[in-house]
PDB file of C-alpha atoms in Angstrom:
ATOM      1  CA  MET X   1     167.110 143.304  51.236  1.00 49.00           C
ATOM      2  CA  LEU X   2     165.657 142.488  47.848  1.00 51.00           C
ATOM      3  CA  GLU X   3     162.833 140.584  49.554  1.00 59.00           C
ATOM      4  CA  ASN X   4     161.902 143.666  51.664  1.00 61.00           C
ATOM      5  CA  SER X   5     161.994 145.811  48.554  1.00 63.00           C
ATOM      6  CA  LYS X   6     159.536 143.496  46.801  1.00 64.00           C
ATOM      7  CA  ILE X   7     157.198 143.586  49.795  1.00 68.00           C
ATOM      8  CA  SER X   8     157.309 147.350  50.062  1.00 82.00           C
ATOM      9  CA  TRP X   9     156.646 147.732  46.311  1.00 80.00           C
ATOM     10  CA  LYS X  10     153.759 145.277  46.592  1.00 80.00           C
ATOM     11  CA  PHE X  11     152.413 147.110  49.632  1.00 83.00           C
ATOM     12  CA  LEU X  12     152.777 150.470  47.898  1.00 83.00           C
ATOM     13  CA  ALA X  13     151.008 149.187  44.758  1.00 83.00           C
ATOM     14  CA  GLU X  14     148.123 147.808  46.870  1.00 86.00           C
ATOM     15  CA  LEU X  15     147.893 151.057  48.824  1.00 86.00           C
ATOM     16  CA  ILE X  16     147.761 153.073  45.602  1.00 88.00           C
ATOM     17  CA  GLY X  17     145.107 150.721  44.206  1.00 88.00           C
ATOM     18  CA  MET X  18     142.941 150.979  47.342  1.00 89.00           C
ATOM     19  CA  THR X  19     143.331 154.751  47.398  1.00 89.00           C
ATOM     20  CA  ALA X  20     142.263 154.925  43.744  1.00 88.00           C
ATOM     21  CA  ILE X  21     139.183 152.804  44.494  1.00 90.00           C
ATOM     22  CA  VAL X  22     138.213 154.969  47.483  1.00 87.00           C
ATOM     23  CA  LEU X  23     138.722 158.165  45.473  1.00 87.00           C
ATOM     24  CA  SER X  24     136.652 156.814  42.591  1.00 90.00           C
ATOM     25  CA  LEU X  25     133.827 155.920  45.007  1.00 88.00           C
ATOM     26  CA  VAL X  26     133.976 159.418  46.509  1.00 87.00           C
ATOM     27  CA  PHE X  27     133.856 160.859  42.986  1.00 86.00           C
ATOM     28  CA  VAL X  28     130.813 158.707  42.084  1.00 88.00           C
ATOM     29  CA  GLY X  29     129.098 159.830  45.288  1.00 87.00           C
ATOM     30  CA  LEU X  30     129.747 163.472  44.447  1.00 86.00           C
ATOM     31  CA  GLN X  31     128.429 162.933  40.925  1.00 90.00           C
ATOM     32  CA  LEU X  32     125.258 161.323  42.289  1.00 87.00           C
ATOM     33  CA  ARG X  33     124.705 164.230  44.679  1.00 83.00           C
ATOM     34  CA  GLN X  34     125.299 166.709  41.862  1.00 88.00           C
ATOM     35  CA  SER X  35     122.781 164.841  39.681  1.00 88.00           C
ATOM     36  CA  GLN X  36     120.237 165.001  42.531  1.00 80.00           C
ATOM     37  CA  VAL X  37     120.732 168.760  42.915  1.00 81.00           C
ATOM     38  CA  ILE X  38     120.401 169.270  39.159  1.00 87.00           C
ATOM     39  CA  ALA X  39     117.191 167.207  39.080  1.00 81.00           C
ATOM     40  CA  GLU X  40     115.720 169.167  42.009  1.00 78.00           C
ATOM     41  CA  ASN X  41     116.620 172.460  40.318  1.00 82.00           C
ATOM     42  CA  GLU X  42     115.003 171.300  37.077  1.00 84.00           C
ATOM     43  CA  VAL X  43     111.806 170.440  38.973  1.00 75.00           C
ATOM     44  CA  GLY X  44     111.817 173.893  40.573  1.00 78.00           C
ATOM     45  CA  LEU X  45     112.466 175.639  37.268  1.00 84.00           C
ATOM     46  CA  GLN X  46     109.700 173.726  35.502  1.00 82.00           C
ATOM     47  CA  GLU X  47     107.316 174.571  38.347  1.00 79.00           C
ATOM     48  CA  LEU X  48     108.218 178.261  38.086  1.00 82.00           C
ATOM     49  CA  GLN X  49     107.727 178.297  34.312  1.00 87.00           C
ATOM     50  CA  ASN X  50     104.344 176.595  34.663  1.00 80.00           C
ATOM     51  CA  ARG X  51     103.237 179.010  37.374  1.00 80.00           C
ATOM     52  CA  ILE X  52     104.235 182.024  35.289  1.00 87.00           C
ATOM     53  CA  GLU X  53     102.211 180.678  32.356  1.00 88.00           C
ATOM     54  CA  THR X  54      99.217 179.947  34.600  1.00 86.00           C
ATOM     55  CA  HIS X  55      99.358 183.416  36.145  1.00 87.00           C
ATOM     56  CA  GLY X  56      99.234 184.858  32.632  1.00 90.00           C
ATOM     57  CA  GLN X  57      96.099 182.810  31.960  1.00 90.00           C
ATOM     58  CA  ILE X  58      94.582 184.001  35.234  1.00 91.00           C
ATOM     59  CA  ASN X  59      95.342 187.606  34.271  1.00 91.00           C
ATOM     60  CA  GLU X  60      93.401 187.066  31.033  1.00 93.00           C
ATOM     61  CA  HIS X  61      90.364 186.004  33.099  1.00 94.00           C
ATOM     62  CA  VAL X  62      90.883 188.028  36.266  1.00 93.00           C
ATOM     63  CA  ASN X  63      87.170 188.791  36.810  1.00 95.00           C
ATOM     64  CA  VAL X  64      86.201 185.125  36.542  1.00 95.00           C
ATOM     65  CA  TRP X  65      89.106 184.182  38.801  1.00 95.00           C
ATOM     66  CA  ALA X  66      88.197 186.711  41.500  1.00 95.00           C
ATOM     67  CA  LYS X  67      84.526 185.693  41.501  1.00 95.00           C
ATOM     68  CA  GLY X  68      85.375 182.002  41.544  1.00 95.00           C
ATOM     69  CA  LEU X  69      87.819 182.369  44.434  1.00 94.00           C
ATOM     70  CA  ALA X  70      85.184 184.159  46.471  1.00 93.00           C
ATOM     71  CA  GLY X  71      82.659 181.430  45.744  1.00 91.00           C
ATOM     72  CA  GLU X  72      80.337 183.788  43.870  1.00 93.00           C
ATOM     73  CA  GLU X  73      77.825 182.504  41.334  1.00 93.00           C
ATOM     74  CA  LEU X  74      79.401 181.951  37.907  1.00 95.00           C
ATOM     75  CA  SER X  75      77.800 181.398  34.528  1.00 96.00           C
ATOM     76  CA  TYR X  76      78.379 177.952  33.051  1.00 96.00           C
ATOM     77  CA  GLU X  77      81.089 179.291  30.723  1.00 96.00           C
ATOM     78  CA  ASP X  78      82.822 181.177  33.530  1.00 96.00           C
ATOM     79  CA  ALA X  79      82.631 178.113  35.791  1.00 95.00           C
ATOM     80  CA  VAL X  80      84.415 176.099  33.103  1.00 95.00           C
ATOM     81  CA  VAL X  81      87.130 178.754  32.792  1.00 95.00           C
ATOM     82  CA  PHE X  82      87.518 178.936  36.577  1.00 95.00           C
ATOM     83  CA  GLU X  83      87.777 175.158  36.959  1.00 94.00           C
ATOM     84  CA  ASN X  84      90.335 174.947  34.154  1.00 93.00           C
ATOM     85  CA  LEU X  85      92.466 177.636  35.785  1.00 95.00           C
ATOM     86  CA  LEU X  86      92.223 175.821  39.103  1.00 95.00           C
ATOM     87  CA  VAL X  87      93.078 172.510  37.427  1.00 93.00           C
ATOM     88  CA  ASN X  88      96.221 174.142  36.010  1.00 92.00           C
ATOM     89  CA  ILE X  89      97.313 175.148  39.513  1.00 93.00           C
ATOM     90  CA  ASN X  90      96.448 171.710  40.876  1.00 93.00           C
ATOM     91  CA  ASP X  91      98.331 169.969  38.057  1.00 90.00           C
ATOM     92  CA  ILE X  92     101.433 172.085  38.634  1.00 90.00           C
ATOM     93  CA  THR X  93     101.279 171.282  42.338  1.00 92.00           C
ATOM     94  CA  PHE X  94     100.688 167.578  41.732  1.00 90.00           C
ATOM     95  CA  HIS X  95     103.515 167.159  39.240  1.00 88.00           C
ATOM     96  CA  SER X  96     106.002 169.258  41.208  1.00 87.00           C
ATOM     97  CA  SER X  97     105.288 167.456  44.466  1.00 90.00           C
ATOM     98  CA  SER X  98     105.275 164.083  42.702  1.00 88.00           C
ATOM     99  CA  ASN X  99     108.674 164.844  41.151  1.00 85.00           C
ATOM    100  CA  TYR X 100     110.120 165.844  44.527  1.00 85.00           C
ATOM    101  CA  TYR X 101     108.615 162.715  46.090  1.00 88.00           C
ATOM    102  CA  SER X 102     110.142 160.558  43.340  1.00 86.00           C
ATOM    103  CA  LEU X 103     113.517 162.153  44.037  1.00 83.00           C
ATOM    104  CA  GLY X 104     113.142 161.120  47.688  1.00 87.00           C
ATOM    105  CA  ASP X 105     112.529 164.673  48.912  1.00 88.00           C
ATOM    106  CA  GLU X 106     109.295 164.302  50.875  1.00 92.00           C
ATOM    107  CA  THR X 107     109.854 167.621  52.688  1.00 94.00           C
ATOM    108  CA  SER X 108     109.813 169.628  49.438  1.00 91.00           C
ATOM    109  CA  ALA X 109     106.837 167.591  48.190  1.00 92.00           C
ATOM    110  CA  ARG X 110     104.896 168.448  51.348  1.00 95.00           C
ATOM    111  CA  LEU X 111     105.891 172.123  51.148  1.00 95.00           C
ATOM    112  CA  VAL X 112     104.529 172.412  47.610  1.00 92.00           C
ATOM    113  CA  ILE X 113     101.333 170.679  48.745  1.00 95.00           C
ATOM    114  CA  SER X 114     101.088 172.941  51.803  1.00 96.00           C
ATOM    115  CA  ASP X 115     101.167 175.987  49.533  1.00 95.00           C
ATOM    116  CA  LEU X 116      98.165 174.610  47.633  1.00 96.00           C
ATOM    117  CA  ALA X 117      96.365 173.838  50.897  1.00 97.00           C
ATOM    118  CA  ILE X 118      96.946 177.406  52.146  1.00 96.00           C
ATOM    119  CA  PHE X 119      95.579 178.741  48.853  1.00 96.00           C
ATOM    120  CA  LEU X 120      92.483 176.501  49.082  1.00 97.00           C
ATOM    121  CA  HIS X 121      91.989 177.389  52.739  1.00 96.00           C
ATOM    122  CA  ARG X 122      91.988 181.125  51.957  1.00 95.00           C
ATOM    123  CA  ASN X 123      89.713 180.821  48.911  1.00 95.00           C
ATOM    124  CA  PRO X 124      86.448 178.997  49.630  1.00 93.00           C
ATOM    125  CA  GLY X 125      85.330 178.940  45.999  1.00 94.00           C
ATOM    126  CA  ALA X 126      88.560 177.268  44.908  1.00 95.00           C
ATOM    127  CA  ARG X 127      88.366 174.805  47.773  1.00 96.00           C
ATOM    128  CA  SER X 128      84.813 173.820  46.907  1.00 94.00           C
ATOM    129  CA  VAL X 129      85.659 173.251  43.240  1.00 93.00           C
ATOM    130  CA  TRP X 130      88.852 171.343  44.149  1.00 95.00           C
ATOM    131  CA  ILE X 131      87.031 169.031  46.591  1.00 95.00           C
ATOM    132  CA  THR X 132      84.191 168.352  44.149  1.00 92.00           C
ATOM    133  CA  ARG X 133      86.629 167.602  41.342  1.00 91.00           C
ATOM    134  CA  GLU X 134      88.768 165.292  43.493  1.00 90.00           C
ATOM    135  CA  GLN X 135      85.681 163.377  44.656  1.00 88.00           C
ATOM    136  CA  ARG X 136      84.565 162.980  41.049  1.00 86.00           C
ATOM    137  CA  LEU X 137      88.058 161.869  39.975  1.00 83.00           C
ATOM    138  CA  ASP X 138      88.387 159.496  42.921  1.00 81.00           C
ATOM    139  CA  ALA X 139      85.195 157.696  41.942  1.00 76.00           C
ATOM    140  CA  ALA X 140      86.314 157.488  38.303  1.00 75.00           C
ATOM    141  CA  ARG X 141      89.790 156.244  39.282  1.00 71.00           C
ATOM    142  CA  GLU X 142      88.306 153.558  41.497  1.00 70.00           C
ATOM    143  CA  ILE X 143      86.156 152.273  38.634  1.00 69.00           C
ATOM    144  CA  ALA X 144      89.030 152.392  36.131  1.00 65.00           C
ATOM    145  CA  LEU X 145      91.444 150.623  38.467  1.00 61.00           C
ATOM    146  CA  SER X 146      88.968 147.869  39.306  1.00 67.00           C
ATOM    147  CA  ASP X 147      88.063 147.391  35.625  1.00 65.00           C
ATOM    148  CA  PHE X 148      91.714 146.769  34.793  1.00 64.00           C
ATOM    149  CA  GLY X 149      92.606 144.986  38.051  1.00 65.00           C
ATOM    150  CA  LEU X 150      95.256 147.572  38.869  1.00 58.00           C
ATOM    151  CA  GLU X 151      96.536 148.828  42.200  1.00 64.00           C
ATOM    152  CA  PRO X 152      96.638 152.593  42.754  1.00 58.00           C
ATOM    153  CA  ALA X 153     100.033 154.280  42.660  1.00 64.00           C
ATOM    154  CA  HIS X 154     101.160 155.238  46.125  1.00 75.00           C
ATOM    155  CA  PHE X 155     101.711 158.968  46.163  1.00 81.00           C
ATOM    156  CA  PRO X 156      99.392 160.358  48.857  1.00 89.00           C
ATOM    157  CA  TYR X 157      98.779 163.706  47.144  1.00 90.00           C
ATOM    158  CA  VAL X 158      95.086 164.165  47.925  1.00 91.00           C
ATOM    159  CA  GLU X 159      95.552 162.781  51.425  1.00 92.00           C
ATOM    160  CA  TRP X 160      98.353 165.257  52.133  1.00 94.00           C
ATOM    161  CA  VAL X 161      96.323 168.187  50.779  1.00 96.00           C
ATOM    162  CA  ASN X 162      93.355 167.171  52.946  1.00 95.00           C
ATOM    163  CA  GLU X 163      95.625 166.654  55.965  1.00 95.00           C
ATOM    164  CA  ALA X 164      97.093 170.155  55.527  1.00 96.00           C
ATOM    165  CA  LEU X 165      93.608 171.637  55.100  1.00 96.00           C
ATOM    166  CA  LYS X 166      92.442 170.013  58.351  1.00 96.00           C
ATOM    167  CA  LYS X 167      95.430 171.483  60.202  1.00 95.00           C
ATOM    168  CA  LEU X 168      94.727 174.906  58.725  1.00 95.00           C
ATOM    169  CA  ASP X 169      91.039 174.637  59.633  1.00 94.00           C
ATOM    170  CA  LYS X 170      91.952 173.659  63.180  1.00 92.00           C
ATOM    171  CA  GLY X 171      94.398 176.561  63.487  1.00 86.00           C
ATOM    172  CA  SER X 172      91.881 179.150  62.304  1.00 77.00           C
ATOM    173  CA  ASN X 173      89.222 178.235  64.874  1.00 65.00           C
TER     174      ASN X 173
END
């Protein structure tokens, strides 16, 4: 009888230990998921704050913005203002989508990029400036990377924007 009692206590202790391990793993998994949700919410909040600030800047230069979006002729000074405003929007989109991509959320990254592509598709002046700037930056990046013998980081931002633009162009014909 004493032998059976020892076995059952040993079995019970092992069962409690295994249950504790399983529960701790479940808890760690829940904590990781919670951390992921918090990180995604922080990315979204930062994006919103940046967009609000950029919209304020656009409101300060609404005439330049409207002319630039339409592709109208701008003075040199106005062209600089327009490009800077557009760069702000592009930077917000790049960093937000890059953050989502880094978190493993490619769907949200592509959605943010799709919003930019829709904006560029609807505004020929913005699209023209964006394409020209990206071509200029691409050439400069290529030179800088080759000078330092570096490989480009693999986040296909420009490719995804161009891919979305092609789909939009196809759909509007």
